[in-house]
Short mmCIF file of C-alpha atoms in Angstrom, two decimals:
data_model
loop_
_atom_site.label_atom_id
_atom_site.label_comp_id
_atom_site.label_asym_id
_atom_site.label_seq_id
_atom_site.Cartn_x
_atom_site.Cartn_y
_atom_site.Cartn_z
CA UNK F 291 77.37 46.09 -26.51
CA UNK F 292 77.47 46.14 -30.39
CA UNK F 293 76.42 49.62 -30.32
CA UNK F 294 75.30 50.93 -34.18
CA UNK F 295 73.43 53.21 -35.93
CA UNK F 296 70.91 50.92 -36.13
CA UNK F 297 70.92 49.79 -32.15
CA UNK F 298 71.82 51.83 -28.95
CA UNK F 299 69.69 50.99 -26.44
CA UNK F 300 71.32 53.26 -23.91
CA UNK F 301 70.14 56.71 -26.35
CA UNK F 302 74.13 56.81 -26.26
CA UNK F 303 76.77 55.17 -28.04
CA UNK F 304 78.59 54.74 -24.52
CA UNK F 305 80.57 51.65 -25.92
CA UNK F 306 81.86 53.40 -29.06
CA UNK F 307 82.99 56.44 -26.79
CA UNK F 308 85.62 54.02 -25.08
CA UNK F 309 86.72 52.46 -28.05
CA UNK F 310 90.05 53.36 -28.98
CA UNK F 311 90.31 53.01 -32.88
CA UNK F 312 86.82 55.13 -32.91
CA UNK F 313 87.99 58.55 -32.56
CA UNK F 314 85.61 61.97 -31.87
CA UNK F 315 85.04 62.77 -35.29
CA UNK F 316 83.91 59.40 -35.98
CA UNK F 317 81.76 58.90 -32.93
CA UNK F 318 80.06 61.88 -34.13
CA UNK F 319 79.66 60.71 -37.62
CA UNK F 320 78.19 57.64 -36.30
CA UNK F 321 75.84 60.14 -34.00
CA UNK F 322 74.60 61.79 -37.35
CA UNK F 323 73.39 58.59 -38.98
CA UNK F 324 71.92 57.53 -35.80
CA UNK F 325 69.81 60.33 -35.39
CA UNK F 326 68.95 60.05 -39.25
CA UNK F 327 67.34 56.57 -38.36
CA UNK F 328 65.76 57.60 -35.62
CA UNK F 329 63.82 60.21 -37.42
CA UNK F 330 63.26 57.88 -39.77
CA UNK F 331 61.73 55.29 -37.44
CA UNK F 332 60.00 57.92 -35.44
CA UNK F 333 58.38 59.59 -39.06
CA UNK F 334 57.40 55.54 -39.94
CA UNK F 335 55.99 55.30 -36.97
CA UNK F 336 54.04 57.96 -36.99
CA UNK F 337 52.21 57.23 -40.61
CA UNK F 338 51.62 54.04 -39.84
CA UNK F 339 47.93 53.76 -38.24
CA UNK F 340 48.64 50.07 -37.19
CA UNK F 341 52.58 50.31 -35.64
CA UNK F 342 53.18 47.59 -33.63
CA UNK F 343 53.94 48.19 -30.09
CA UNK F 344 56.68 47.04 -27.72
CA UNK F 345 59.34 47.00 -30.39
CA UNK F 346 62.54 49.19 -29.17
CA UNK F 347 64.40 50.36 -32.12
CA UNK F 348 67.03 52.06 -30.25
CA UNK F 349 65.79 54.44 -27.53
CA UNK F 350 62.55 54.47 -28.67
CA UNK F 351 60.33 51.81 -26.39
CA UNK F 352 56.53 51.95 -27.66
CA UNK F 353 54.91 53.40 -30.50
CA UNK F 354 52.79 56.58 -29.86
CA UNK F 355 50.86 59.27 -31.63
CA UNK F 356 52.61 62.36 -33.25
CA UNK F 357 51.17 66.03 -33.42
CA UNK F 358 51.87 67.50 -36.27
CA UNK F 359 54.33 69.90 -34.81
CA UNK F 360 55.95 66.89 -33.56
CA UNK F 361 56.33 65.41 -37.02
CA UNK F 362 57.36 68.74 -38.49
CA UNK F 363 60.11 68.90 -35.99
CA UNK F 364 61.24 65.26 -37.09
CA UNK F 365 60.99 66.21 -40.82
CA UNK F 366 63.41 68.88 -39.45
CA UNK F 367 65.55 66.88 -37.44
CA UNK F 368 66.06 64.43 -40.44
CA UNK F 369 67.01 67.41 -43.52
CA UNK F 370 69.55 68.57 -40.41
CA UNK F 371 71.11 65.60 -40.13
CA UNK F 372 71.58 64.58 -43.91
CA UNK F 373 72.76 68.20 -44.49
CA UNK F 374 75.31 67.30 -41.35
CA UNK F 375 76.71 63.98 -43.33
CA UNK F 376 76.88 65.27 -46.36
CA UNK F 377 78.96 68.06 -45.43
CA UNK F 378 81.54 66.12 -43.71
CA UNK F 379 84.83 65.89 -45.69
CA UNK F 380 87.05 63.16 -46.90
CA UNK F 381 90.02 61.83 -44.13
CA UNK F 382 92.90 59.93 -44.64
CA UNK F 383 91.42 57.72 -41.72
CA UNK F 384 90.08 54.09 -43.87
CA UNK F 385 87.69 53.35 -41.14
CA UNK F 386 86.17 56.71 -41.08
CA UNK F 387 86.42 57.36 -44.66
CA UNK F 388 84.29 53.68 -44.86
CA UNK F 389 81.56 55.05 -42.31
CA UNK F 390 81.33 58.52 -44.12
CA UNK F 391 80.95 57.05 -47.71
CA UNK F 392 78.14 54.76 -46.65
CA UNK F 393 76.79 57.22 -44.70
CA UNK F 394 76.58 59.64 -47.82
CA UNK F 395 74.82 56.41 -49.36
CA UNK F 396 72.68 56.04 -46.96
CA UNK F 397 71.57 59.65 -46.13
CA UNK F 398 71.59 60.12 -50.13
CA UNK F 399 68.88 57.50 -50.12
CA UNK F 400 66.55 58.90 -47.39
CA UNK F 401 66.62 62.13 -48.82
CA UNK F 402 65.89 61.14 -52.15
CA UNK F 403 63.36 58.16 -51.22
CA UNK F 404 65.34 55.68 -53.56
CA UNK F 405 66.96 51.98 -53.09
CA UNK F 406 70.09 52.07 -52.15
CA UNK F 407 71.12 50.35 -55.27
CA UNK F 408 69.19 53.05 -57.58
CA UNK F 409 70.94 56.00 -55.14
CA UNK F 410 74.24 53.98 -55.56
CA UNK F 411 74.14 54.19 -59.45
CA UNK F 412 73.69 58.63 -59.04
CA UNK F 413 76.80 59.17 -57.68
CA UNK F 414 79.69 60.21 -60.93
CA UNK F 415 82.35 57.53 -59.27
CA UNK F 416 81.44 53.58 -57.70
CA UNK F 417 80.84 54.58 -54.45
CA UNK F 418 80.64 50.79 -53.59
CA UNK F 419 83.79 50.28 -54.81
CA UNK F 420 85.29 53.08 -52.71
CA UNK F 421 83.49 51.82 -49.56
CA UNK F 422 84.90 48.70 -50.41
CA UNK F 423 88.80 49.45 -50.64
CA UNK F 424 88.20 52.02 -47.45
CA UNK F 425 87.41 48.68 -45.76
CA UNK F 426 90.48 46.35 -47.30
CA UNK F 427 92.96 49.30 -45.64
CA UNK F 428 91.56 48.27 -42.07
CA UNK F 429 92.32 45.72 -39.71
CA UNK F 430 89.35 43.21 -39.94
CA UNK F 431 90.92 40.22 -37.97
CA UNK F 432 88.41 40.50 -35.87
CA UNK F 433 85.46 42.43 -37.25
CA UNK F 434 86.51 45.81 -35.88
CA UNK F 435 86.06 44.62 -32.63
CA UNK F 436 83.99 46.00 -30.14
CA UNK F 437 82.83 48.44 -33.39
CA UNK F 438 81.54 45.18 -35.37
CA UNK F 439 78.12 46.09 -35.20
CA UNK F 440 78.85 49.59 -36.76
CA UNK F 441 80.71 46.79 -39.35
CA UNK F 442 77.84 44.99 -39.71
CA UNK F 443 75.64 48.06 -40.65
CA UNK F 444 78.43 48.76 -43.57
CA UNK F 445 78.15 45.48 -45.30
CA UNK F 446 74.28 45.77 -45.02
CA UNK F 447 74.43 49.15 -47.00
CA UNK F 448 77.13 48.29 -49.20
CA UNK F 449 75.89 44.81 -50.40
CA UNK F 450 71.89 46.08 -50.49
CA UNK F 451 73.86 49.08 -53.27
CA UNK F 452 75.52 46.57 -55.23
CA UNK F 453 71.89 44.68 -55.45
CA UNK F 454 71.14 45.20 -59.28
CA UNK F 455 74.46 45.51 -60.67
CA UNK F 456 74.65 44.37 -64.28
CA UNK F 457 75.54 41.10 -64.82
CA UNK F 458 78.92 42.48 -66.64
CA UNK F 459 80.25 44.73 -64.00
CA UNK F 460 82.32 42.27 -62.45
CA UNK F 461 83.56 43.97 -60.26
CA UNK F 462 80.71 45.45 -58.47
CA UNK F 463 79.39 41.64 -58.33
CA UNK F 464 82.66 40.39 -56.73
CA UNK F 465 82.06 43.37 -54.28
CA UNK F 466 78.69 42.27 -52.95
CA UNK F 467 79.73 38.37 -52.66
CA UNK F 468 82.56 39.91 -50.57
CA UNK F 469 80.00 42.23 -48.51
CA UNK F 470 77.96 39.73 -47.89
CA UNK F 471 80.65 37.34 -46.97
CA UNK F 472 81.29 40.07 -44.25
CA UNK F 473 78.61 40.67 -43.16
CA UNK F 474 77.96 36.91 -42.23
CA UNK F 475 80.79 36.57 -40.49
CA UNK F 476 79.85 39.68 -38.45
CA UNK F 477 76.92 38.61 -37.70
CA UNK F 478 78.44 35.12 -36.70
CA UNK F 479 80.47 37.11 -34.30
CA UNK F 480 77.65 39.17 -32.55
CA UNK F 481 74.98 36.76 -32.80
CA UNK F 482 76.19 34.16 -29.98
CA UNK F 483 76.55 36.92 -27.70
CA UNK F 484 73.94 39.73 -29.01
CA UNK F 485 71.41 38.14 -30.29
CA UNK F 486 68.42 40.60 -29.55
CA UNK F 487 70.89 43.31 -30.80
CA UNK F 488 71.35 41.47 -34.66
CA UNK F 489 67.63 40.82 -34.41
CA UNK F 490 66.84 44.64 -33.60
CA UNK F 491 69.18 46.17 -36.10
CA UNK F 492 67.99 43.97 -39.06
CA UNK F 493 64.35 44.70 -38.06
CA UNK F 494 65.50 48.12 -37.93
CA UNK F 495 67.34 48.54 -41.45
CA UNK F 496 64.19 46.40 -42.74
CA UNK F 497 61.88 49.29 -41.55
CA UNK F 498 64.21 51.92 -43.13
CA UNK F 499 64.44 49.82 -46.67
CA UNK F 500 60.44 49.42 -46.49
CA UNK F 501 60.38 53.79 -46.72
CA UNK F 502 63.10 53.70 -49.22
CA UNK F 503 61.27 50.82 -51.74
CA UNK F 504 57.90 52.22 -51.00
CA UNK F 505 54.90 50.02 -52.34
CA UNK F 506 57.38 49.24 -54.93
CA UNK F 507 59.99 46.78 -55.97
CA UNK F 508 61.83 43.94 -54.38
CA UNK F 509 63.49 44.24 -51.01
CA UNK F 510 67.43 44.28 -51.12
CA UNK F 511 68.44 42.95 -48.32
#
């Protein structure tokens, strides 16, 4: 099961748990950002009048109606769990250290309602760039393995931050042909066998980018 932030269809990451390479501090890393989209799904869902229905993004099977106390408590849930990743400190661990700096992108985003490209540009070093040589220290032979899909959600976030780089910064540009190169051939490697799963988690990010863009701008991914 390519178990991500963005799909868990279980409510659990029970696959990740067993993985070997994906220790406890990581598992709960991932755990943070998966709650964060969650409550970001569950807070779309709620102010949108016409949600569809059916759709399972992660636990969550149908689309229902929020109190208000119930979307208070998910405004809540989602400043805890940005205030959770952001805290987290730096390891010497290159797969973890990958995960936490686009998780910091990503939570940075949601709590500041920008594109990740305009929330990329805020931070005082390339965070792209950092994500990017994180991911050249590990072993990606074969995607990560059973933790592709948490892979595949990296190169999503990555290449959608290195969206409007300026023609000049070569080196940002290289970085999102090479993100995007990955992220194909993770997807190659989960589709055949997961194909509801890729389908789900890209419907799922595309939900999340849709609060981020609001009414306005392009979509980056």
């Amino acid at each position: 099961m390519p178990e991500s932030p963005l799909y868990y269809p279980t409510g659990l990451h029970h696959t990740l748990a067993r993985t070997q390479r994906c220790d406890e501090e990581t598992l709960d890393l991932i755990n943070f950002v998966r709650d964060l989209t969650q409550a970001v799904m569950d807070l779309e869902d709620a102010s949108t009048a016409d949600a569809p229905h059916g759709e399972k993004f992660g636990p969550k099977a149908t689309s229902r109606i929020y109190t208000e106390l119930e979307v208070q408590a998910l405004h809540r849930k989602k400043r805890r769990t940005i205030d959770q990743i952001v805290a987290l400190e730096a390891r010497d661990d290159p797969i973890y250290e990958a995960i936490r700096l686009c998780a910091l992108l990503y939570a940075t985003a949601i709590h500041c309602k920008m594109p990740l490209s305009t929330t990329a540009r805020s931070f005082p070093s390339r965070i792209v760039l950092q994500i990017r040589d994180n991911l050249l220290r590990t072993d990606m032979s074969n995607c990560w393995d059973s933790m592709v899909g948490i892979l595949f959600w990296c190169t999503i976030v990555t290449g959608a931050a290195c969206n409007t780089a300026d023609d000049e910064d070569i080196e940002v540009l290289a970085t999102k042909k090479w993100m995007v190169a990955l992220a194909i051939r993770s997807s190659i490697l989960l589709i055949f066998q997961h194909t509801d799963a890729v389908v789900r988690m890209l419907r799922t990010i595309l939900v999340v980018q849709k609060m981020l863009r609001g009414s306005m701008g392009e979509a980056e991914i």
